[in-house]
Tab-separated table of C-alpha atoms and ligand atoms in Angstrom:
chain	number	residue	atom	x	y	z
A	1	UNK	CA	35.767	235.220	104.181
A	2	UNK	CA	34.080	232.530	102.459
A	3	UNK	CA	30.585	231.510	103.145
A	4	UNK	CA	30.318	228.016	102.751
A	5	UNK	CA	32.259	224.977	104.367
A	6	UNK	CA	35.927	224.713	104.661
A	7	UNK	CA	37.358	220.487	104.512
A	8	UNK	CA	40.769	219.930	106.247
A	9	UNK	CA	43.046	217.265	105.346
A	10	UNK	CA	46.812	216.343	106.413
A	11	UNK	CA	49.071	213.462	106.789
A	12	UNK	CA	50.819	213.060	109.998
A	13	UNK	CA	53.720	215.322	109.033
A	14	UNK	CA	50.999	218.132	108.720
A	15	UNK	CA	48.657	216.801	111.371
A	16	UNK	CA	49.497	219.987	113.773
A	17	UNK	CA	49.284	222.756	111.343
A	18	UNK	CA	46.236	221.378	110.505
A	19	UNK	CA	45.027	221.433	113.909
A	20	UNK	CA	45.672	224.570	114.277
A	21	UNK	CA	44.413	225.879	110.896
A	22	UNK	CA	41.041	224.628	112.174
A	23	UNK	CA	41.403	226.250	115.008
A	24	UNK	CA	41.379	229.530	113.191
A	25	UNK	CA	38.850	228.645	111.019
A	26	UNK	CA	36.387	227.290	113.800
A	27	UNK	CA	37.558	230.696	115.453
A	28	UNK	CA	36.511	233.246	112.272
A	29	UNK	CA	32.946	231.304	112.342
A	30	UNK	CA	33.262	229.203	109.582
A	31	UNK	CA	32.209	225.173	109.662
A	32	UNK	CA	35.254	223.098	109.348
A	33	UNK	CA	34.844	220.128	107.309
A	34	UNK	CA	38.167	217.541	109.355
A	35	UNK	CA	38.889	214.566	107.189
A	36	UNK	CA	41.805	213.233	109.216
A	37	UNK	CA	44.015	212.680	109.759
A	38	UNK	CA	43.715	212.234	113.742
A	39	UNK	CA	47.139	212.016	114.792
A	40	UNK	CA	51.113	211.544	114.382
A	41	UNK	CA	50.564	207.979	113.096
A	42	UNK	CA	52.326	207.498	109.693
A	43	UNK	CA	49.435	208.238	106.642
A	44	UNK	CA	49.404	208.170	103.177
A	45	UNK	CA	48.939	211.736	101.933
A	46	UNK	CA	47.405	210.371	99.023
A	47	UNK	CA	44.726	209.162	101.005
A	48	UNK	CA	43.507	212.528	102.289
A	49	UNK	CA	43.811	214.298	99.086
A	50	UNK	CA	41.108	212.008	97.629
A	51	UNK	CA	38.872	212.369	100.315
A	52	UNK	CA	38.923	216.275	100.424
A	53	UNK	CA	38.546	216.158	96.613
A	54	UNK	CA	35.607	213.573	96.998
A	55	UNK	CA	34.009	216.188	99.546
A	56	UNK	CA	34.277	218.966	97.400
A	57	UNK	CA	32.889	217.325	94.012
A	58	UNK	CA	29.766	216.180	96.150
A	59	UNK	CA	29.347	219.401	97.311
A	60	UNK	CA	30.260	218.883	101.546
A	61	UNK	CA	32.867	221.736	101.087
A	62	UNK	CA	33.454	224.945	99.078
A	63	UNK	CA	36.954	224.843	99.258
A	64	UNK	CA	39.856	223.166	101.073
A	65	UNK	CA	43.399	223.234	102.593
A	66	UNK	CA	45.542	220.482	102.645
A	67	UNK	CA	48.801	219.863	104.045
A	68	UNK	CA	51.634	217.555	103.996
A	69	UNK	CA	55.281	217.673	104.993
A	70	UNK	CA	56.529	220.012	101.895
A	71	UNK	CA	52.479	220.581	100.341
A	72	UNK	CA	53.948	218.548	97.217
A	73	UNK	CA	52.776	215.029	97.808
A	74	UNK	CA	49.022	216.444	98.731
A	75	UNK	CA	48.676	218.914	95.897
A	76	UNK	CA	49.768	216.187	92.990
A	77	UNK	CA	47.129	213.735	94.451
A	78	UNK	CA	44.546	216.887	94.731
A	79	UNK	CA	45.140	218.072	91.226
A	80	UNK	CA	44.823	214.322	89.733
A	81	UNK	CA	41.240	215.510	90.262
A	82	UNK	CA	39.471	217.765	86.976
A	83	UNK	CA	37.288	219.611	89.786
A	84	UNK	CA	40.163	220.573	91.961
A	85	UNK	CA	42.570	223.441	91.534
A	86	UNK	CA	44.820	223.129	94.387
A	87	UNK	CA	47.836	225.450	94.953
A	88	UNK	CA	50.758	225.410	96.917
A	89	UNK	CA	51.007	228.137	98.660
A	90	UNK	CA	54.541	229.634	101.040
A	91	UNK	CA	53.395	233.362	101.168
A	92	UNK	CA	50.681	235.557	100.996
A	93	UNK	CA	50.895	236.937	97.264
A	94	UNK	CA	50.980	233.432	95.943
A	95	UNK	CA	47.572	232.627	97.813
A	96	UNK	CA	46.185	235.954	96.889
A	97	UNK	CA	47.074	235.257	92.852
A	98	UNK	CA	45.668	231.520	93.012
A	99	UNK	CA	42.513	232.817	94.091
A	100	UNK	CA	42.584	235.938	91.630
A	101	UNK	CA	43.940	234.076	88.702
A	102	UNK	CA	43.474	230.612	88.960
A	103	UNK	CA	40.270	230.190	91.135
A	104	UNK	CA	42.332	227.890	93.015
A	105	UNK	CA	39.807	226.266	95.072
A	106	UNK	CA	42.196	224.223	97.582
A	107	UNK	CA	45.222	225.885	99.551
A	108	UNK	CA	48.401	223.266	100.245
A	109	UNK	CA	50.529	223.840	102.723
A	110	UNK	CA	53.756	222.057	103.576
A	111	UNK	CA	53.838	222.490	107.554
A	112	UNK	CA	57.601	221.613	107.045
A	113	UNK	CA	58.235	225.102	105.535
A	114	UNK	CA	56.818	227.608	106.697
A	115	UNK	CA	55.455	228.612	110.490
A	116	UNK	CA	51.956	228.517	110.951
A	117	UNK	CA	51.642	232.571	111.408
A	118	UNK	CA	52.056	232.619	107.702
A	119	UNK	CA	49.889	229.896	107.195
A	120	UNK	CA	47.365	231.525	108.332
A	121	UNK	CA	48.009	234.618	106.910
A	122	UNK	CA	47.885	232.530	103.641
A	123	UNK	CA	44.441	231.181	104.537
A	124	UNK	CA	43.374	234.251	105.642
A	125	UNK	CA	44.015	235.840	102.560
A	126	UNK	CA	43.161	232.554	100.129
A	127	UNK	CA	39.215	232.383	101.831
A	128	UNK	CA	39.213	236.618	101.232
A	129	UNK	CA	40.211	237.035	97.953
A	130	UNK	CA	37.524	236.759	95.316
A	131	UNK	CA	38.378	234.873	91.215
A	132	UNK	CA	38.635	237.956	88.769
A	133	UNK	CA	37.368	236.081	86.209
A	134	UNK	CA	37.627	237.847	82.437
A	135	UNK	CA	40.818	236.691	80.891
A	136	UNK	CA	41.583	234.077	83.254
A	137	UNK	CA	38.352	232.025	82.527
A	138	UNK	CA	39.727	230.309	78.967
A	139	UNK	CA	42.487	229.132	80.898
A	140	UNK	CA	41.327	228.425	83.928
A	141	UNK	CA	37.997	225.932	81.669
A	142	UNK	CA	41.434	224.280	80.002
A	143	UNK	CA	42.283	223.201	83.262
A	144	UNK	CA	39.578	220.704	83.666
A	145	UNK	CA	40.301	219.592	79.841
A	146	UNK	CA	44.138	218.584	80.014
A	147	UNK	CA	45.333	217.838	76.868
A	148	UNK	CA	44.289	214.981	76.335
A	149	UNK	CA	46.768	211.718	75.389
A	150	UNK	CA	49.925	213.320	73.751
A	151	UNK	CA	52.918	210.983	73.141
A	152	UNK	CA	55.548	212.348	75.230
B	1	RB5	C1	55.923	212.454	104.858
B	1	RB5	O1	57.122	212.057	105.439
B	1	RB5	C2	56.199	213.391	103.678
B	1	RB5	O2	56.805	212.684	102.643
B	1	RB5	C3	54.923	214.056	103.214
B	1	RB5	O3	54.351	214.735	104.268
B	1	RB5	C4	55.054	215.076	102.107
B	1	RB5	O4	56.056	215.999	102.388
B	1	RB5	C5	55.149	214.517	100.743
B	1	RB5	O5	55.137	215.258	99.748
């Protein structure tokens, strides 16, 4: 699995797959990284996104899983971010790909979903599987570019 730390973040609706997702990671040996949130108290997903992508652009956590009622909400506000490729994951192939192809560096989850056996069989599998790099890397560098201000 991966070597450095792992940041959590959730609103309430994720709150307990979040719990428990630490719990696996704490579990497996890696340093968990919690930033909230604490409880079942209403939250603003928003909120949490920012601060997971804040911890991984300064360098407190190699990658991150976020989750939220459907993973939606989260992964918008993650991906507002140039330095964060977060994908929303609901099965194992999907977290496999974003790793292989898109050097996804957050995992969503929407704890609404899907149970948490698979949601830790897609962490398990996201923190395992290593970026193959080659033809994905022009794509993956336009990421962090966007396109720019195009009338739409
Ligand atoms: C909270 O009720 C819910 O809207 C949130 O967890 C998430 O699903 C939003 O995308």
């Amino acid at each position: 699995m991966s070597q450095g730390a792992v940041a959590v973040a959730s609103d309430h609706a994720g709150y307990p797959l979040k719990q428990a997702l630490r719990e696996f990671l704490a579990g497996a040996g890696i340093e968990v990284l919690d930033l909230g949130t604490d409880g079942a108290e209403s939250v603003d997903y928003p909120d949490f996104a920012f601060a997971l992508a804040e911890a991984v652009r300064v360098g407190r956590a190699e990658r991150g899983v976020l989750v939220c009622g459907t993973g939606i909400g989260i992964s918008i506000a993650a991906n507002r971010h140039d330095w964060i490729r977060a994908a929303l994951c609901h099965d194992t192939t999907s977290a496999r790909l974003s790793r292989q192809h898109n050097d996804a560096n957050v995992l969503v989850l929407g704890a609404r979903l899907i149970g948490p056996e698979v949601a830790q069989d897609c962490l398990s599998v996201f923190l395992s599987t290593e970026y193959e790099g080659g033809r994905h890397d022009r794509r993956v560098a336009k990421l962090a570019t966007g396109s720019g201000n195009q009338p739409r």
